[in-house]
Coordinates of C-alpha atoms in Angstrom, one line a residue:
M196 CA -44.9 45.7 63.4
T197 CA -43.3 48.8 61.9
T198 CA -41.8 48.8 58.4
R199 CA -38.3 48.7 59.9
E200 CA -39.3 45.6 62.0
Y201 CA -40.6 43.9 59.0
A202 CA -37.3 44.5 57.2
I203 CA -35.3 43.2 60.1
Q204 CA -37.5 40.1 60.3
C205 CA -37.1 39.5 56.6
I206 CA -33.4 39.5 56.8
K207 CA -33.5 37.2 59.8
D208 CA -35.8 34.7 58.0
E209 CA -33.6 34.7 54.9
A210 CA -30.5 34.2 57.0
E211 CA -32.1 31.3 58.8
A212 CA -33.1 29.8 55.4
V213 CA -29.5 30.0 54.2
M214 CA -28.1 28.5 57.4
G215 CA -30.6 25.7 57.0
L216 CA -28.9 24.6 53.9
I217 CA -25.8 23.4 55.7
P218 CA -27.3 20.0 56.7
Q219 CA -28.2 19.5 53.0
I220 CA -24.5 19.7 51.8
G221 CA -23.8 16.0 51.4
D222 CA -23.1 13.4 48.8
S223 CA -25.4 14.9 46.2
F224 CA -23.5 18.2 46.5
D225 CA -20.2 16.4 45.9
E226 CA -21.7 14.6 42.9
A227 CA -22.9 17.9 41.5
V228 CA -19.5 19.4 41.9
E229 CA -17.9 16.4 40.1
L230 CA -20.4 16.5 37.3
I231 CA -19.6 20.2 36.6
Y232 CA -15.8 19.8 37.2
N233 CA -15.6 16.9 34.7
C234 CA -18.0 18.6 32.2
K235 CA -16.4 18.7 28.8
G236 CA -18.9 21.1 27.4
K237 CA -21.0 23.8 29.0
V238 CA -23.2 24.1 32.1
I239 CA -26.7 25.1 30.9
V240 CA -28.7 26.7 33.7
T241 CA -32.4 26.8 33.4
G242 CA -35.5 27.9 35.4
V243 CA -38.8 29.7 35.2
G244 CA -39.8 32.9 36.8
K245 CA -37.9 34.0 39.9
S246 CA -35.9 30.7 39.8
G247 CA -34.9 31.7 36.3
H248 CA -33.6 35.1 37.5
I249 CA -31.5 33.2 40.1
G250 CA -30.4 30.8 37.5
A251 CA -29.1 33.6 35.3
K252 CA -27.0 34.9 38.2
I253 CA -25.6 31.5 39.0
A254 CA -24.7 31.0 35.3
A255 CA -22.9 34.3 35.4
T256 CA -21.0 33.4 38.6
L257 CA -19.9 30.1 37.2
S258 CA -18.8 31.6 33.9
S259 CA -16.7 34.2 35.7
T260 CA -14.9 31.6 37.8
G261 CA -13.8 29.2 35.1
T262 CA -16.9 27.2 34.3
P263 CA -18.4 28.0 30.9
S264 CA -22.1 28.5 31.6
F265 CA -25.1 30.3 30.3
F266 CA -28.8 30.5 31.1
I267 CA -31.7 29.5 28.9
N268 CA -35.4 29.8 29.5
P269 CA -37.0 26.4 29.1
L270 CA -39.8 28.0 27.1
D271 CA -37.3 29.0 24.4
V272 CA -36.1 25.4 24.1
F273 CA -39.4 24.6 22.3
H274 CA -38.6 27.3 19.7
G275 CA -35.1 26.3 18.6
D276 CA -32.8 26.8 21.6
L277 CA -32.4 23.1 22.1
G278 CA -29.7 23.3 19.4
V279 CA -27.3 24.9 21.9
M280 CA -27.1 21.6 23.9
A281 CA -24.9 18.7 23.1
Q282 CA -23.5 15.7 24.7
G283 CA -20.8 16.7 27.1
D284 CA -22.9 19.4 28.6
V285 CA -24.5 19.5 32.1
V286 CA -27.9 21.0 32.9
L287 CA -28.6 22.7 36.2
A288 CA -32.4 22.9 36.5
I289 CA -33.9 25.1 39.2
S290 CA -37.4 25.1 40.5
N291 CA -38.7 25.7 44.1
S292 CA -41.5 23.3 43.8
G293 CA -39.7 20.9 41.5
Q294 CA -43.0 20.5 39.7
T295 CA -42.9 23.5 37.3
D296 CA -44.7 22.4 34.2
E297 CA -42.6 24.4 31.7
L298 CA -39.4 23.0 33.2
L299 CA -40.6 19.4 33.4
R300 CA -41.6 19.4 29.7
F301 CA -37.9 20.3 29.0
I302 CA -36.5 17.4 31.0
P303 CA -37.4 14.5 28.6
M304 CA -35.4 16.2 25.8
V305 CA -32.4 16.5 28.0
L306 CA -32.7 12.9 29.1
H307 CA -33.0 11.8 25.5
M308 CA -29.7 13.5 24.7
Q309 CA -28.1 11.7 27.6
I310 CA -27.1 15.0 29.3
P311 CA -26.8 14.7 33.1
I312 CA -29.2 16.9 35.1
I313 CA -28.4 18.6 38.4
G314 CA -31.8 19.4 39.9
M315 CA -32.2 22.1 42.5
S316 CA -35.5 22.4 44.3
G317 CA -37.2 22.6 47.7
N318 CA -38.9 19.3 47.3
P319 CA -36.7 16.2 47.2
Q320 CA -39.8 14.1 46.3
S321 CA -40.6 16.2 43.2
L322 CA -40.5 15.0 39.6
L323 CA -37.5 17.2 39.0
A324 CA -35.6 15.4 41.8
K325 CA -36.8 12.0 40.5
Y326 CA -35.4 12.6 37.0
S327 CA -32.2 14.4 38.1
T328 CA -28.8 12.7 38.1
C329 CA -28.4 14.3 41.5
H330 CA -30.6 16.6 43.4
L331 CA -29.7 19.6 45.6
N332 CA -32.3 20.2 48.3
V333 CA -32.9 23.9 48.9
S334 CA -36.1 23.6 51.0
V335 CA -37.0 26.4 53.4
E336 CA -39.5 26.4 56.3
K337 CA -41.2 29.6 55.2
E338 CA -40.8 32.5 52.9
A339 CA -39.7 35.8 54.4
C340 CA -42.8 37.4 52.7
P341 CA -45.3 38.0 55.5
L342 CA -47.9 36.3 53.3
N343 CA -45.6 33.3 52.8
L344 CA -46.2 33.7 49.1
A345 CA -43.6 35.8 47.3
P346 CA -40.3 33.9 46.6
T347 CA -37.9 35.4 49.1
S348 CA -36.3 32.9 51.4
S349 CA -36.5 30.2 48.7
T350 CA -34.7 32.3 46.1
M351 CA -32.1 33.3 48.6
A352 CA -31.5 29.6 49.3
Q353 CA -31.2 28.9 45.6
L354 CA -28.7 31.7 45.2
A355 CA -26.6 30.6 48.2
M356 CA -26.5 27.0 46.9
G357 CA -25.4 28.3 43.5
D358 CA -22.7 30.3 45.1
A359 CA -21.6 27.2 47.1
L360 CA -21.2 25.3 43.9
A361 CA -19.1 28.1 42.4
V362 CA -16.9 28.4 45.4
A363 CA -16.3 24.7 45.7
L364 CA -15.4 24.6 42.0
I365 CA -13.0 27.6 42.5
E366 CA -11.1 25.5 45.1
K367 CA -11.2 22.3 43.0
R368 CA -9.9 24.0 39.9
N369 CA -7.3 26.0 42.0
F370 CA -8.7 29.1 40.3
Q371 CA -6.4 32.0 41.1
P372 CA -6.8 35.8 41.1
R373 CA -5.0 36.0 37.8
D374 CA -7.5 33.7 36.3
F375 CA -10.3 35.7 37.7
A376 CA -8.8 38.9 36.2
Q377 CA -8.9 37.3 32.7
Y378 CA -12.7 37.1 33.0
H379 CA -13.0 40.6 34.4
P380 CA -10.6 42.7 32.4
G381 CA -12.7 45.8 32.9
G382 CA -13.3 45.5 36.6
E383 CA -11.1 46.9 39.4
L384 CA -9.6 43.6 40.2
G385 CA -8.9 42.9 36.5
K386 CA -7.1 46.2 36.1
R387 CA -5.0 45.6 39.2
L388 CA -4.0 42.1 38.1
L389 CA -3.4 42.8 34.4
T390 CA -1.8 46.3 34.6
T391 CA 2.0 46.4 34.4
A392 CA 4.7 48.8 35.3
Q393 CA 4.9 50.2 31.8
D394 CA 1.2 51.1 31.9
V395 CA 1.5 53.4 34.9
M396 CA 5.2 54.4 35.1
R397 CA 6.3 58.0 34.9
T398 CA 8.8 58.5 32.1
E399 CA 9.2 62.2 31.7
D400 CA 11.2 64.7 33.7
M401 CA 13.0 62.0 35.6
P402 CA 15.0 63.4 38.6
V403 CA 18.4 62.0 37.4
L404 CA 21.5 63.1 39.4
P405 CA 25.2 62.5 39.1
P406 CA 26.5 60.8 42.3
D407 CA 29.0 63.6 42.9
M408 CA 26.4 66.3 43.0
R409 CA 26.2 68.3 46.2
L410 CA 23.2 67.6 48.3
G411 CA 22.2 71.3 48.2
E412 CA 21.7 71.0 44.5
A413 CA 20.2 67.5 44.7
I414 CA 17.4 68.9 47.0
I415 CA 16.3 71.2 44.3
L416 CA 16.1 68.5 41.6
V417 CA 14.4 66.0 43.9
S418 CA 11.8 68.7 44.8
K419 CA 11.2 69.5 41.1
G420 CA 10.8 65.9 40.3
K421 CA 7.8 65.6 42.6
L422 CA 8.5 61.9 43.2
G423 CA 10.3 62.2 46.5
L424 CA 13.4 60.7 45.0
G425 CA 16.4 61.2 42.8
V426 CA 18.1 58.5 40.7
A427 CA 21.9 58.6 40.6
E428 CA 23.4 57.6 37.2
V429 CA 26.8 57.3 35.6
D430 CA 27.0 57.0 31.8
G431 CA 23.3 56.2 31.7
Q432 CA 23.4 53.4 34.2
I433 CA 21.8 53.5 37.6
V434 CA 24.2 53.5 40.5
G435 CA 22.0 54.6 43.4
L436 CA 18.9 56.2 44.7
I437 CA 18.2 59.0 47.2
T438 CA 14.8 59.8 48.7
D439 CA 13.5 62.7 50.6
G440 CA 13.7 60.6 53.7
D441 CA 17.4 60.1 53.1
I442 CA 17.8 63.9 52.7
R443 CA 15.9 64.6 55.9
R444 CA 18.0 62.1 57.9
A445 CA 21.2 63.5 56.5
T446 CA 20.1 67.0 57.4
E447 CA 19.5 65.9 61.0
K448 CA 22.8 64.1 61.1
W449 CA 25.2 66.6 59.6
Q450 CA 23.3 69.9 60.1
A451 CA 25.5 72.7 58.9
E452 CA 27.9 70.2 57.2
F453 CA 25.0 68.8 55.1
F454 CA 25.9 71.0 52.1
D455 CA 29.5 69.6 52.1
H456 CA 28.2 66.1 51.2
T457 CA 27.3 64.6 47.9
V458 CA 24.6 62.3 46.6
S459 CA 27.0 59.3 46.8
D460 CA 27.3 59.8 50.6
I461 CA 23.6 59.0 51.2
M462 CA 22.4 57.0 48.2
T463 CA 21.1 53.5 48.4
R464 CA 23.4 51.6 46.0
T465 CA 21.0 48.7 45.4
P466 CA 17.6 50.3 44.8
K467 CA 14.6 48.1 44.1
T468 CA 14.0 47.7 40.3
V469 CA 11.4 46.0 38.2
R470 CA 10.9 45.2 34.5
P471 CA 8.3 46.9 32.4
N472 CA 6.1 43.8 32.3
T473 CA 6.0 43.5 36.1
K474 CA 2.4 43.5 37.4
I475 CA 1.5 46.3 39.7
T476 CA 0.2 43.8 42.2
E477 CA 3.8 42.4 42.5
I478 CA 5.1 46.0 42.7
Q479 CA 2.8 46.6 45.6
Q480 CA 4.1 43.5 47.4
I481 CA 7.7 44.8 46.9
M482 CA 6.7 48.2 48.3
N483 CA 5.0 46.6 51.3
R484 CA 7.9 44.1 52.0
Y485 CA 10.6 46.7 51.9
K486 CA 8.6 49.7 53.2
I487 CA 9.3 51.9 50.2
H488 CA 7.0 54.1 48.2
S489 CA 8.6 53.8 44.7
V490 CA 10.4 51.4 42.5
L491 CA 12.6 52.0 39.4
V492 CA 11.6 50.4 36.1
T493 CA 14.7 49.3 34.1
D494 CA 15.7 47.3 31.1
G495 CA 18.0 44.4 31.4
K496 CA 21.1 46.7 31.4
D497 CA 20.2 48.9 34.4
H498 CA 19.0 51.7 32.1
L499 CA 16.2 53.8 33.7
L500 CA 12.9 53.6 31.8
G501 CA 10.6 55.1 34.4
V502 CA 9.4 55.2 38.0
V503 CA 6.3 53.7 39.6
D504 CA 5.3 55.2 42.9
H505 CA 2.6 54.2 45.4
Y506 CA 0.0 56.5 43.9
A507 CA 0.4 55.0 40.4
C508 CA -0.6 51.6 41.8
M509 CA -3.9 52.9 43.2
I510 CA -6.0 52.3 40.2

């Protein structure tokens, strides 16, 4: 086999290993979800070696989706880290064999503290499975490693089962995008869900026009504003909006008579407005619904504060 063929076979083997988990999603999985959902404390994920690396990722995924979780190495428990556990916690212990000595030595301490254990292993007859409150079977027929030695398919199965737990809990908690954003304020999604109109609106050099201005003059101000619009105001209050599209259609309609008309002849008298604290995700929905490229940001008295256009929302 060529290196490329080995790579393809590896992906196939790991995909088959993950698909093989589907028959294992049964009562034990439901019990595990209930234990975590009703947990009053923390979910403590533990494992050794490659299973430990997978455990750290599972803990991170759970934490970012509304389940306070963290990873500890069972070896560290013997040197003081046992103090982080308390009644009300749940332990998720991961081991491919279910017989890992370092992990098994940790189990009696957990049982003594009456903390429920969710075991995850590839051996439902293992000691880990025996002493777990519920056991998640992640057995695989073979590793993707051509030597059948390096943890590959087995760790992929562990990861997939951990993700399955997280996704099930997302649904059970009715976890929403806004909740996700609170745990990811620095990420792209967090920015989109937490950013408001006042964070991105343009406030300087607003193309403000009187409604009786001739369209020939209005074109110049709209062009200088570089927003593709002009806001019609009377005594500081918004009375309408014209866009470059309105101007183009008016030119086609009136042709030589175009310059005889005023802003009030073509303006939209009920432009879409939002408040400064409106989220940009909501603004995007408004733009999509009404097929517009900008909204006006106003206070409660129809005073113009700024403009948010399509490009300002692309953060």
